[in-house]
XYZ file of C-alpha atoms in Angstrom:
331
model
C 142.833 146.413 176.867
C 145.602 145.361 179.182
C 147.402 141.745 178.130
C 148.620 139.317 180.966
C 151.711 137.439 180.163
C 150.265 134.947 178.436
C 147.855 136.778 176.286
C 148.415 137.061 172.830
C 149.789 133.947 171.772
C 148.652 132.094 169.379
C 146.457 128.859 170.181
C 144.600 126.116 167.334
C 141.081 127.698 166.259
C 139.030 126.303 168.800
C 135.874 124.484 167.480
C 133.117 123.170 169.468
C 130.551 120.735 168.503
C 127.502 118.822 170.692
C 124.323 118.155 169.840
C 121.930 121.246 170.731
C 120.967 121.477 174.248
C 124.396 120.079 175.521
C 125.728 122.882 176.514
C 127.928 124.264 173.448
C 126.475 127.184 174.173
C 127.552 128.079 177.837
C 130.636 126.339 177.142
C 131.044 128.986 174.477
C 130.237 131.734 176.482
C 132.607 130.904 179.207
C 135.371 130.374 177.016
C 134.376 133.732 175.510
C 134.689 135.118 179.260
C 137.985 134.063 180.602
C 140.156 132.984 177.309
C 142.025 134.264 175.001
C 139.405 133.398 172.422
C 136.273 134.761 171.173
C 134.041 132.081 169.564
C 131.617 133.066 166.665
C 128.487 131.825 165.689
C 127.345 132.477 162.406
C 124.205 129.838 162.076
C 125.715 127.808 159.778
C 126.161 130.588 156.974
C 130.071 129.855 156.054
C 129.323 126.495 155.830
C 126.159 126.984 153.589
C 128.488 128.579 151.472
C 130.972 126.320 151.115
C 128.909 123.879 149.340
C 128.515 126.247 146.610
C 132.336 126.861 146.515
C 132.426 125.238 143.069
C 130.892 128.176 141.217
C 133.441 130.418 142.860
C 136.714 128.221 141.517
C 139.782 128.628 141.592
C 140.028 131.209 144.647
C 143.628 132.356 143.397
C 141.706 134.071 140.706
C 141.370 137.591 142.544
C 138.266 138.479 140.681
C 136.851 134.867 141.996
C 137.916 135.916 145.296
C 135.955 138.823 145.207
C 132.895 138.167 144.019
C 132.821 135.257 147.024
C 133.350 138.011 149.339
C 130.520 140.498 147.705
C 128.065 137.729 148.406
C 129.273 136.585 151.375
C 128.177 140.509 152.317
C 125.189 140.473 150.146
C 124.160 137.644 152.724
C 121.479 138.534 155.132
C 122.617 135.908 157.957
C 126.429 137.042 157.287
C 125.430 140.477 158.081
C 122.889 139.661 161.212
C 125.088 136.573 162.567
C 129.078 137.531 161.352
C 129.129 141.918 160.729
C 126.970 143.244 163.294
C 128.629 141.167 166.009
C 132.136 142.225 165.288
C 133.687 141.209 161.997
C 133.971 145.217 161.131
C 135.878 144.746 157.809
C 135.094 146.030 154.072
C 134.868 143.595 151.703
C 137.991 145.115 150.524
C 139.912 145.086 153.834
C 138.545 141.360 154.231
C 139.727 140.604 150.800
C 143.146 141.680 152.048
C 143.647 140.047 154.977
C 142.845 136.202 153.699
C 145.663 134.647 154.668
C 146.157 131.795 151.991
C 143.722 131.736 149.143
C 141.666 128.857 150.035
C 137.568 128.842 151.609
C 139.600 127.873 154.877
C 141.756 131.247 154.264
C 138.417 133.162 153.956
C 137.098 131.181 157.512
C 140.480 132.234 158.840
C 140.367 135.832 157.747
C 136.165 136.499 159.135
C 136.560 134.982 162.556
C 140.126 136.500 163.206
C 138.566 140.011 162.748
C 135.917 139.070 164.575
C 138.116 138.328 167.799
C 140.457 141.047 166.970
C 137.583 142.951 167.399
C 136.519 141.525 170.940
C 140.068 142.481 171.828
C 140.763 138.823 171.393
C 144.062 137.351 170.079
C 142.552 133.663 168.673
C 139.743 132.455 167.353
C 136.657 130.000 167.687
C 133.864 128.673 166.092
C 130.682 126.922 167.634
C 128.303 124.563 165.514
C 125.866 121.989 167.036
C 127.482 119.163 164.442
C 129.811 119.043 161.091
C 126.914 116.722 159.690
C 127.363 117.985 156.216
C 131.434 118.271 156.485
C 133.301 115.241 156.207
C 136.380 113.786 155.212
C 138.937 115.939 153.308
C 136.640 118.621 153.727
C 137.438 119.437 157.847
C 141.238 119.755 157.065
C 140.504 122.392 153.697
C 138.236 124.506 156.234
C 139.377 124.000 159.493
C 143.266 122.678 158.848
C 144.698 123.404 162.316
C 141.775 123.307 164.174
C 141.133 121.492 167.602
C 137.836 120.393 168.293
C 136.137 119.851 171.660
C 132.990 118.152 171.583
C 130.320 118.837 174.170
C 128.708 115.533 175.552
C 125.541 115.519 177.792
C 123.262 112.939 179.218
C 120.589 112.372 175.985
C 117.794 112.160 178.708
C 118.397 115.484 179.998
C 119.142 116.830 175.661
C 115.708 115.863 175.456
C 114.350 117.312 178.080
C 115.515 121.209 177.293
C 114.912 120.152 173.991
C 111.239 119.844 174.958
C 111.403 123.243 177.029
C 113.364 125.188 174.741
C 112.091 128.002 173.039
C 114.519 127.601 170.388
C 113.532 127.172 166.645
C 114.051 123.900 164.862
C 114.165 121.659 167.574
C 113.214 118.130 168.001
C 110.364 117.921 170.705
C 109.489 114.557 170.307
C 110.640 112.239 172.946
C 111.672 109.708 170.120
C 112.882 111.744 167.723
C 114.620 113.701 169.875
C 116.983 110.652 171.149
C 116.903 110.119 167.415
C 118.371 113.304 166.815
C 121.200 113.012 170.036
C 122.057 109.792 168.099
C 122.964 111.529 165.035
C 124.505 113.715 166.168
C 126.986 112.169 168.674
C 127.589 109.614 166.419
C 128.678 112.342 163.796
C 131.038 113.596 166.093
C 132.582 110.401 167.098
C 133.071 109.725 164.111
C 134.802 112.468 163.576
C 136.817 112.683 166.317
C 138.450 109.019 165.465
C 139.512 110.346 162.230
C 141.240 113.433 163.731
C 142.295 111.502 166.502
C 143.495 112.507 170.120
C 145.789 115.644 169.018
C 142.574 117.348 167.469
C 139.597 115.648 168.966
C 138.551 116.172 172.981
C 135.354 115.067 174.527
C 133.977 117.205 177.434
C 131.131 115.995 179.050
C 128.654 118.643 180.144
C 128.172 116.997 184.042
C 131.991 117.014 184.121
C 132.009 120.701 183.401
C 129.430 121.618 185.782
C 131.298 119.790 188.431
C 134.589 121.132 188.088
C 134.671 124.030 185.382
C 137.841 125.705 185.909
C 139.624 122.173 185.461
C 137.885 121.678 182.665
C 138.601 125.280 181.123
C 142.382 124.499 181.961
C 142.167 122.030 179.907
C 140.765 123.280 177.058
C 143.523 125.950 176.825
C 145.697 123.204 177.367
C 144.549 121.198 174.623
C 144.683 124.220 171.950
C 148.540 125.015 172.823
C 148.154 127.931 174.937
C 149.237 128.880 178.593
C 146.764 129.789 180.468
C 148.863 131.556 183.491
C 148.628 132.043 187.282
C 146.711 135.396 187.108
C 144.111 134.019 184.689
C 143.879 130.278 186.501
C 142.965 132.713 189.690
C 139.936 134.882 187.849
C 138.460 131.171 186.214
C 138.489 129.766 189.888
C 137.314 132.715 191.916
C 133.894 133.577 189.200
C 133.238 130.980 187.417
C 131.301 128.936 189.836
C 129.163 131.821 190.409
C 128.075 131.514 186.963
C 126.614 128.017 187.051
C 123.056 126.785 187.009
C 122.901 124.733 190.065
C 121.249 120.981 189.790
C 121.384 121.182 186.031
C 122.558 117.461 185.508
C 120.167 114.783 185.914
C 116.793 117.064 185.742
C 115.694 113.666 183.749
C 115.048 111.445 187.543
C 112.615 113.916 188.353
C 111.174 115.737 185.319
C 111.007 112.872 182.605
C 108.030 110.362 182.714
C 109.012 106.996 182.762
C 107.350 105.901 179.619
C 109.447 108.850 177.779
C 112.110 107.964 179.990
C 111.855 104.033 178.281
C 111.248 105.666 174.505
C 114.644 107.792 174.824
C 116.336 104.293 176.193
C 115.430 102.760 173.439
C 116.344 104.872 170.717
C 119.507 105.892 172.375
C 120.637 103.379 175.272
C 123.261 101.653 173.837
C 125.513 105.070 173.112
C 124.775 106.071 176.815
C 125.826 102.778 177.791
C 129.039 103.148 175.618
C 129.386 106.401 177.018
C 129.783 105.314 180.715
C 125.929 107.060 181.338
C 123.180 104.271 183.648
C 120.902 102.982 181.523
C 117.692 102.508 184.047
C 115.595 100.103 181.426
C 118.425 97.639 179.778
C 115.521 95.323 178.247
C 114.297 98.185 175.859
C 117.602 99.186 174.138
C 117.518 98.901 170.793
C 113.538 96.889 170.342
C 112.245 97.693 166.694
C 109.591 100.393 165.955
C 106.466 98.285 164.181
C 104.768 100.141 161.443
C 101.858 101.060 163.636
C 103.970 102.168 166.078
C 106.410 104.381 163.385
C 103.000 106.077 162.434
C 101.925 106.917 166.046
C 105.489 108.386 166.490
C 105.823 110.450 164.013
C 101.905 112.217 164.495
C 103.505 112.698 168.176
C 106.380 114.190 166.392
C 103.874 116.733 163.842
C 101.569 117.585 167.039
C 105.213 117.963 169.469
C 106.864 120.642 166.742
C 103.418 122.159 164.699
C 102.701 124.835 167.476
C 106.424 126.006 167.978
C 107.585 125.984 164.704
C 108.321 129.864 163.705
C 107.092 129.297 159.732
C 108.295 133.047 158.959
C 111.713 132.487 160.096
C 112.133 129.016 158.321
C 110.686 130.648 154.654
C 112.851 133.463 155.448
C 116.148 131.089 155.734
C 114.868 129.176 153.046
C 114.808 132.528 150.809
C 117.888 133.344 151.502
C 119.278 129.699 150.530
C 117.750 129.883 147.436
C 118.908 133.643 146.902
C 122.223 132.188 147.413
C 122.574 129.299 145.275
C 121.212 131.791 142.814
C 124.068 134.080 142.792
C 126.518 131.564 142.910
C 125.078 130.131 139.769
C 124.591 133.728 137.751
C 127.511 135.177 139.555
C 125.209 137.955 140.471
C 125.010 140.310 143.183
């Protein structure tokens, strides 16, 4: 694979965060398409084990070290989500190449395969939120990481959440702006305590409007160069690429009466966030108890019918199959 110029220097791990159906995703993909960086997606399964790291203390212990690493492979979702999609190492090759012998060193060493494998010189890392990974904890994973956190119109997160034929979703029209809350509120939060040098905000309507911009930026913000030849290719094919009128589906495909439920639950961020808020009087009225029942039986009767029960008991299994070997220190 042929390098331009500018290729093969080393940016921040690029990590990007949004609440699901903003478009971390496509923003992935296209960063996948015309960087310098591939971005993995491992559902959560590095993370998972990370709050088991206790049992596999201290990591400078090589025999520690390497039983992490046999059940990181023994690891159904490390194998389907992390092996088959590029990260090509033994667990004795992987063992060698962690780079400093902390659970961030073993993050480091799995998604820098995994891009050297995509013929990529830096790596990335997409989850919908860091819900469960706060404080000291982002700076012993991800200690030179820049995030970028994908913002889109909650009315419109809803909305695909509603269409989506994605498992675990919120389909709900309240609990879905309940669930855009959390999650933006997460990554604000987070974002103020990394502050400006590791914390950008993309909103999805921006990216639409003017992707390559917004792509320049992001290589701008993780210390690379992104170069004339490679500027050129982002601007000539990326608007190809684009779904066209994908911002604002809400005006015409939202009911006003879901329209007023998501405005209520979730007016005020929009508000903060510079979004219109069509129905200012019903920001932020409280839920009565009748009303909190009636909610939540639209929530069971919005999510029974789509719910995949297989998939969920097999994640669950493997959870539990995990903690377990952590605990035994079994295989």
């Amino acid at each position: 694979m042929s390098q331009t110029p500018t290729e093969g220097r080393t940016h921040a791990p690029l990590l990007i965060m949004g609440s699901p159906r903003s478009g971390t995703t496509f923003l992935s993909q296209m960063v996948n398409r015309f960087l310098d960086i591939h971005i993995c997606r491992d559902n959560g399964t590095l993370l998972r084990f990370h709050r088991n790291l206790a049992h596999y203390q201290p990591l400078s212990d090589d025999a520690n070290l390497r039983r992490l690493i046999a059940h990181l492979f023994a690891d159904r979702y490390f194998t389907e989500r992390l092996r088959h999609r590029g990260m090509s190492l033994s667990e004795e090759e992987l063992f060698a190449r962690v780079p400093r012998r902390t659970y961030g060193g073993v993050i480091e060493a799995v998604f820098s395969a995994t891009a050297a494998t995509h013929g990529k010189s830096n790596w990335g890392y997409k989850r919908a939120s860091f819900a469960r990974v706060t404080g000291h904890q982002i700076d012993d994973l991800f200690p030179s990481a820049r995030f970028v956190h994908c913002i889109r119109d909650a009315r419109d997160v809803v909305l695909s959440m509603r269409t989506s034929t994605d498992l675990l979703l919120e389909r709900s029209w309240h609990f879905g702006a309940v669930d855009w809350v959390s999650h933006l509120t997460t990554g604000r939060q987070l974002g103020a305590r990394l502050g400006p040098s590791r914390y950008m905000e993309v909103r999805y309507e921006q990216f639409m409007a003017t992707p390559a911009k917004v792509l320049t930026d992001i290589i701008d913000f993780t210390g690379g160069d992104a170069g004339a030849e490679r500027l050129d290719r982002i601007s000539s094919e990326i608007g190809a690429l684009l779904k066209a009128d994908n911002t604002e589906k809400w005006r015409k495909k939202v009911p006003p009466d879901a329209i007023r439920t998501i405005e209520r639950v979730a007016g005020a961020l929009l508000a903060d966030l510079g979004y219109p808020v069509i129905n200012p009087g019903v920001v932020g009225q409280p839920v009565g108890l009748g009303e909190h029942l009636a909610l939540h039986a639209d929530r069971i009767a919005s999510n029974l019918f789509r719910t995949q029960f297989g998939v969920m008991a097999r994640y669950r299994w493997e959870v539990v199959k995990g903690h377990a070997r952590a605990r035994l220190g079994r295989r």
